[in-house]
Tab-separated table of C-alpha atoms in Angstrom:
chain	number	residue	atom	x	y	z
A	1	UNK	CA	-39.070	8.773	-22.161
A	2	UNK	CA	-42.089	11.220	-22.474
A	3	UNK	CA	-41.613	13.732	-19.576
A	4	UNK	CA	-44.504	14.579	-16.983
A	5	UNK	CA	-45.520	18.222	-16.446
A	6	UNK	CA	-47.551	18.503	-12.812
A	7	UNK	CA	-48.903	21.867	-11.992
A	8	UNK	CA	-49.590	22.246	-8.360
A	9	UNK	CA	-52.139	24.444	-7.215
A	10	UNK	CA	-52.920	25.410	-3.252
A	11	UNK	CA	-55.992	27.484	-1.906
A	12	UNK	CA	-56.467	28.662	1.647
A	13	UNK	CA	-60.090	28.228	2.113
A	14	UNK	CA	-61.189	29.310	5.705
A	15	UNK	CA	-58.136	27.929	7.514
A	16	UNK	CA	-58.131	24.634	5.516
A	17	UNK	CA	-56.066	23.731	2.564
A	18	UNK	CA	-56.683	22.557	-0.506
A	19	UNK	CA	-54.153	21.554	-2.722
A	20	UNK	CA	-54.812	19.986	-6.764
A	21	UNK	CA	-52.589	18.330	-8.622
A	22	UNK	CA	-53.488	18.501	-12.534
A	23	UNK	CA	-51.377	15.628	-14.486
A	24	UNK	CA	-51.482	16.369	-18.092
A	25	UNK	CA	-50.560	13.162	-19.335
A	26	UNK	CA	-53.782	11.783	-17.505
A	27	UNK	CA	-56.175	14.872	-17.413
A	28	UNK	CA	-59.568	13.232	-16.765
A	29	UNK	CA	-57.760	12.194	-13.728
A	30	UNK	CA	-58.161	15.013	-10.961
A	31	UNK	CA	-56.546	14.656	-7.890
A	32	UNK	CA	-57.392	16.650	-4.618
A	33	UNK	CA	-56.167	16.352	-1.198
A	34	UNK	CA	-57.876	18.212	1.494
A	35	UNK	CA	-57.058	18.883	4.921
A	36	UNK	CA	-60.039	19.845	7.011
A	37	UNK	CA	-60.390	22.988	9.599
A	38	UNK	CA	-59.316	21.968	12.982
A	39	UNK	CA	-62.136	22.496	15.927
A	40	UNK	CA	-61.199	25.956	18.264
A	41	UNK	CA	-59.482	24.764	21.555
A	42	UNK	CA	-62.254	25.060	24.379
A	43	UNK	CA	-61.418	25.470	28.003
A	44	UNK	CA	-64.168	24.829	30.564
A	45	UNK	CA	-64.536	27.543	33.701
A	46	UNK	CA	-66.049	26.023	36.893
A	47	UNK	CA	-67.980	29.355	38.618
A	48	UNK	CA	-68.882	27.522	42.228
A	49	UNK	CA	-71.962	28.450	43.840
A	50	UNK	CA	-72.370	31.615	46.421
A	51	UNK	CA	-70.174	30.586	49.198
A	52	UNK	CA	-68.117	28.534	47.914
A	53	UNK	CA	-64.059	29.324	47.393
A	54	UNK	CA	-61.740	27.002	44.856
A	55	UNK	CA	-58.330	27.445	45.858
A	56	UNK	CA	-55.286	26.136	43.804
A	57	UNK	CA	-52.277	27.326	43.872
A	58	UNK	CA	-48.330	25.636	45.375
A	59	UNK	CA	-48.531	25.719	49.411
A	60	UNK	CA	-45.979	26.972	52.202
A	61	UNK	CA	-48.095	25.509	55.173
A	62	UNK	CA	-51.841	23.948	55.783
A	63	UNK	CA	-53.410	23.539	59.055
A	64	UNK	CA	-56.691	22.155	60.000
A	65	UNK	CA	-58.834	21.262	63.003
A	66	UNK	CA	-61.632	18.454	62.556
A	67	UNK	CA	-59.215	17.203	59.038
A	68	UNK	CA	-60.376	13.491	58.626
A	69	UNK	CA	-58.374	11.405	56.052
A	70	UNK	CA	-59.855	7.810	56.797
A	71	UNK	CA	-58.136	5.500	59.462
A	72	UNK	CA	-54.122	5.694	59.237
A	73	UNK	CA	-52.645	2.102	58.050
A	74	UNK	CA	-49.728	0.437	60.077
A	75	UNK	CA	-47.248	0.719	59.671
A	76	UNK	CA	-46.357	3.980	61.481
A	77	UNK	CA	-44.492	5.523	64.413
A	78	UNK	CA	-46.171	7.629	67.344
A	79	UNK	CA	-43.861	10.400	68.287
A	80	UNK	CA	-44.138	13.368	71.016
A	81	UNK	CA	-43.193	16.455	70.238
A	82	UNK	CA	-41.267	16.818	73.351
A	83	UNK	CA	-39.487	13.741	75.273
A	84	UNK	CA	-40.672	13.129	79.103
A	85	UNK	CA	-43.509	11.653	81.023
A	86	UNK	CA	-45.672	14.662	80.466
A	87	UNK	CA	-46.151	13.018	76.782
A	88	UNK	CA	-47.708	9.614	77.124
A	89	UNK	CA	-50.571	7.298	75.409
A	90	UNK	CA	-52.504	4.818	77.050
A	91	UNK	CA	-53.805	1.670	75.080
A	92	UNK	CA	-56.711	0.361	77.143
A	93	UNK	CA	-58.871	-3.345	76.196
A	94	UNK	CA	-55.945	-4.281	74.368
A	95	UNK	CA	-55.321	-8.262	73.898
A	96	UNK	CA	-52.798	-10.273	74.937
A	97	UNK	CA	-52.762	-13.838	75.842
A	98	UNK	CA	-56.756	-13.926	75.786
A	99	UNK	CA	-56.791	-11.353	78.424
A	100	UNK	CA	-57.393	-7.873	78.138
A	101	UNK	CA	-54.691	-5.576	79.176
A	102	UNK	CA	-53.710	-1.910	79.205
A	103	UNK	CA	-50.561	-0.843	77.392
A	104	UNK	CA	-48.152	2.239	78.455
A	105	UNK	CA	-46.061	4.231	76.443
A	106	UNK	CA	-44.011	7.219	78.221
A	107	UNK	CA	-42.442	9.213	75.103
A	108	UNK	CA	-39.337	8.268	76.331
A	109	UNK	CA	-38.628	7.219	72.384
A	110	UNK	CA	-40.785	6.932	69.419
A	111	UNK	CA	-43.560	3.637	69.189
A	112	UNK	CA	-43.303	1.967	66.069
A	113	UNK	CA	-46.578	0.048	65.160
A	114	UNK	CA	-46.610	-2.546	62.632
A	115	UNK	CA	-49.214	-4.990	61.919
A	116	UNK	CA	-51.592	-6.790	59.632
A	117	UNK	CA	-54.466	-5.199	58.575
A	118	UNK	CA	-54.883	-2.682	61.414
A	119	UNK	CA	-55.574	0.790	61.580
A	120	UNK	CA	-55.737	3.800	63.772
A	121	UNK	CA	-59.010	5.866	63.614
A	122	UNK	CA	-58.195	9.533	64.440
A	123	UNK	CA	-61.831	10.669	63.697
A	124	UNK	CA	-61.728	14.276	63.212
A	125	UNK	CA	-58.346	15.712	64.363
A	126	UNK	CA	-55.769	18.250	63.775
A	127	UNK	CA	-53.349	17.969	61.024
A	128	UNK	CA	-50.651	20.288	60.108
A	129	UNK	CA	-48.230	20.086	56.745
A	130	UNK	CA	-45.839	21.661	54.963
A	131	UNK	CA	-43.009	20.369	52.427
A	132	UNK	CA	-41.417	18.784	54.981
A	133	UNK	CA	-44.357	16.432	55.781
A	134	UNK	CA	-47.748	15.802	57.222
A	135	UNK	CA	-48.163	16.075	61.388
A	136	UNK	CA	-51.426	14.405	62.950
A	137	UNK	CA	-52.279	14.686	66.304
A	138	UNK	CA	-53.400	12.218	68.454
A	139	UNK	CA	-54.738	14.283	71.868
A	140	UNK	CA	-58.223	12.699	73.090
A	141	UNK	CA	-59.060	9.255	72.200
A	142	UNK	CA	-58.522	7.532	69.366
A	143	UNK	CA	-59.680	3.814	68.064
A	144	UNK	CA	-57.816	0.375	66.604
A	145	UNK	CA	-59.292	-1.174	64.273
A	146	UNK	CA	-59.918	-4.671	65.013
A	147	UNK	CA	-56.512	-6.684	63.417
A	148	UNK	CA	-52.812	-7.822	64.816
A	149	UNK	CA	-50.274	-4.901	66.013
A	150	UNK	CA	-46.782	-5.151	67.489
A	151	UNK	CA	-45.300	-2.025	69.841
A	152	UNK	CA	-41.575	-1.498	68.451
A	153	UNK	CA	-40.143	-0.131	71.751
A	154	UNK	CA	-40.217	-0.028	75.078
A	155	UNK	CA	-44.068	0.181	76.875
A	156	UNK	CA	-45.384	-1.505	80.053
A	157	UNK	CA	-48.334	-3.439	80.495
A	158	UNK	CA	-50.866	-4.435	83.072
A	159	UNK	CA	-54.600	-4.587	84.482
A	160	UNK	CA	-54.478	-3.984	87.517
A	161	UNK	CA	-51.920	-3.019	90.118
A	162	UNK	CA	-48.243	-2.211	89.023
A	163	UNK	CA	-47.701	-2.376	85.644
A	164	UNK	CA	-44.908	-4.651	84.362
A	165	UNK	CA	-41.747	-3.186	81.664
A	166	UNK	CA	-41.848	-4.529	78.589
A	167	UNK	CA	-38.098	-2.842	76.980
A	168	UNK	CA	-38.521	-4.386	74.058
A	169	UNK	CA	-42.180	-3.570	73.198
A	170	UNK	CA	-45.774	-6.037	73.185
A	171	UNK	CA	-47.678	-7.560	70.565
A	172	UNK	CA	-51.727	-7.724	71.115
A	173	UNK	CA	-54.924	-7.981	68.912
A	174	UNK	CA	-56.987	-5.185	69.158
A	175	UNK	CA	-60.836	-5.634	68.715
A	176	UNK	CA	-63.540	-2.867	68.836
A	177	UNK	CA	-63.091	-2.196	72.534
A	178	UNK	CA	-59.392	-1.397	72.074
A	179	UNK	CA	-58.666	2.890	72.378
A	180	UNK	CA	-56.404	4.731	72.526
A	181	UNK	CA	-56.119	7.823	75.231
A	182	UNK	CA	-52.891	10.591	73.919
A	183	UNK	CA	-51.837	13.732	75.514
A	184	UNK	CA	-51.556	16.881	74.545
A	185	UNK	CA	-48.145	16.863	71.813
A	186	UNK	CA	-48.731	12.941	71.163
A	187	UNK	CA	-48.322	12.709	67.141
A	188	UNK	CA	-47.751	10.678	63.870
A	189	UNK	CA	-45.643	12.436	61.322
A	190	UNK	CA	-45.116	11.146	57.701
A	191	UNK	CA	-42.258	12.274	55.883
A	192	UNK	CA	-44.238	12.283	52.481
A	193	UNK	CA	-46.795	16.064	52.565
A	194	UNK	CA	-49.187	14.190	50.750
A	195	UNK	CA	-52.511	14.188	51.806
A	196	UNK	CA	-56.755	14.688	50.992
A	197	UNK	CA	-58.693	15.644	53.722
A	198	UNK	CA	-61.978	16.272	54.161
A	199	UNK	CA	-63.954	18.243	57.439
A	200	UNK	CA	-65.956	20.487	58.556
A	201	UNK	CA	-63.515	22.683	60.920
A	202	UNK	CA	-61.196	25.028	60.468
A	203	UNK	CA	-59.118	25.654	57.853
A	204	UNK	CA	-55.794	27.585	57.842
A	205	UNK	CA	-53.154	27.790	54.475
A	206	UNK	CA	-49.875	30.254	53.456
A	207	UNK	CA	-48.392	30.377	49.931
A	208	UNK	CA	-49.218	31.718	46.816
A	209	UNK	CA	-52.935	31.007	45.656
A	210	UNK	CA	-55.435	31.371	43.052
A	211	UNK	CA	-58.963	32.186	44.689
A	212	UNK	CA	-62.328	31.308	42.294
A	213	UNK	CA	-65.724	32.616	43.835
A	214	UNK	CA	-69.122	33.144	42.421
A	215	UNK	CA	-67.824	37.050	41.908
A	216	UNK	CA	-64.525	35.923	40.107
A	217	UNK	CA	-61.146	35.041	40.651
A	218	UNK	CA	-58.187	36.913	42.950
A	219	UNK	CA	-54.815	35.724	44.430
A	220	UNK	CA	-53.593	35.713	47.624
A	221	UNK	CA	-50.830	34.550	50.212
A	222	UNK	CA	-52.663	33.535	53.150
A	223	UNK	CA	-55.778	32.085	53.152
A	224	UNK	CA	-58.298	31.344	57.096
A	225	UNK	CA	-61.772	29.670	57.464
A	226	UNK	CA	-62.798	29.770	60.599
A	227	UNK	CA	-65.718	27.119	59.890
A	228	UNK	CA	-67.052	25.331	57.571
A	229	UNK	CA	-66.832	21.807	55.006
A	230	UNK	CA	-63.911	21.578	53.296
A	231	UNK	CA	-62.460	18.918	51.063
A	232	UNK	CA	-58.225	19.503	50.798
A	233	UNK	CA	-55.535	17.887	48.688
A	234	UNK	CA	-52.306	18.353	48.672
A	235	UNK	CA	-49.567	16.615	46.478
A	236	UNK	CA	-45.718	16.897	45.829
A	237	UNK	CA	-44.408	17.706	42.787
A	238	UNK	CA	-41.358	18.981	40.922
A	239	UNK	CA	-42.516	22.889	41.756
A	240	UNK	CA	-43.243	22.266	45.256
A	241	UNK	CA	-46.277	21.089	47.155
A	242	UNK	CA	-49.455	21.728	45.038
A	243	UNK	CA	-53.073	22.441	46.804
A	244	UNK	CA	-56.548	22.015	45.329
A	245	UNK	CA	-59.537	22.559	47.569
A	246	UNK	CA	-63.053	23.123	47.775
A	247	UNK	CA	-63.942	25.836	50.986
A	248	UNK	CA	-67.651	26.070	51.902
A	249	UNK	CA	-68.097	28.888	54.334
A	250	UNK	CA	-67.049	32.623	54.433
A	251	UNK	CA	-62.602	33.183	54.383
A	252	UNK	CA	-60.458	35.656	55.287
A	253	UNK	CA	-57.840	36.087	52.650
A	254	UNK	CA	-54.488	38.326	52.047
């Protein structure tokens, strides 16, 4: 058997490689294997108009007045932040039995509401969260959408006169005349702190931050707005809760 002598030769040419292979038992055969120069890695900067703030960064708290997310599905669970009859919600043009009604609750334990294809309309409101969860409040007046909801626990109901108990909660249809009236510490909490908000209001955030402006890019721990639009998100993750946001209006940061 005739042996085979291959001589192997490599160039660097620019950051590519070139590498021929010379057979002598074939030598009008030439055979070349290139690998071509990869493209340089490219990373686009966003520089937001004057004004305008882009905050990222992992978040320790976020509060904001006039925060709307969209109406809040059922099913969820009305809560006051302290127990007693100074913490109540009223539920007024509510249906039951083809008559409108008006619907009680007294804090004296939380309100589940369940139902099919309802909603609760905060409009703009006050929201608070952390890693521990989202907070809405429901003080003022709030709106059902129109759709089928069940009270969990304990409410009383009536239109007109003395209201009568109902311990183990109501069921009504709710059309757009139904509201709902909440004091002061009324709330829905969600366990989960994610969330994407959008306002104007005020806007109020602790943690550790990256700041980009039209003049360039700083850190900071706390982070105010005292008004302005805004457009929030917040999401959990492995590393904590992370925060992307879009600020329009002058901030106070530290």
């Amino acid at each position: 058997m005739k042996g085979v002598l291959a001589v192997l030769v490599v160039g660097l040419l620019g950051g590519g490689v070139a590498a021929v292979a010379v057979r002598k038992s074939a030598p009008e055969n030439t055979i070349v294997h290139e690998q071509t120069t990869q493209p340089p890695v490219t990373e686009t900067v966003i520089v937001p108009p004057a004004g305008q703030t882009l905050v990222s960064g992992t978040l320790q708290s976020f509060s904001a007045d006039g925060a709307d997310a969209g109406p809040i599905p059922t099913p969820f669970a009305i809560n006051a932040v302290e127990r007693g009859a100074v913490r109540n919600a009223t539920v007024e043009g509510a249906i039951i039995n083809g008559q409108r009604k008006t619907i009680y609750w007294y804090a004296g334990q939380p309100l589940p509401v369940s139902g099919t294809g309802g909603a609760l309309d905060l409009g703009p409101a006050h929201v608070d969260a952390d890693v521990h969860g989202v907070t809405w409040s429901l003080t003022g007046t709030s709106s059902f959408k129109p759709g089928s909801y069940r009270f969990g626990s304990s409410v009383a109901v009536g239109s007109a006169g003395l209201a009568t108990p109902e311990d183990n909660g109501i069921a009504f249809t709710a059309d757009d005349h139904t509201v709902m009236t909440a004091t002061d510490g009324v709330v829905i909490h969600f366990d989960a702190p994610a969330l994407k908000v959008d306002g104007p209001g005020t806007v109020r955030l602790t943690g550790s931050f990256t700041l980009r402006t039209a003049s360039g890019t700083r850190t900071a721990t706390t982070l105010t707005m005292a008004s302005g639009p805004f457009r929030v998100t917040l999401a959990p993750g492995a590393g904590g809760v992370t925060v992307n946001a879009i600020l329009q209006g002058p901030i106070t940061a530290k």
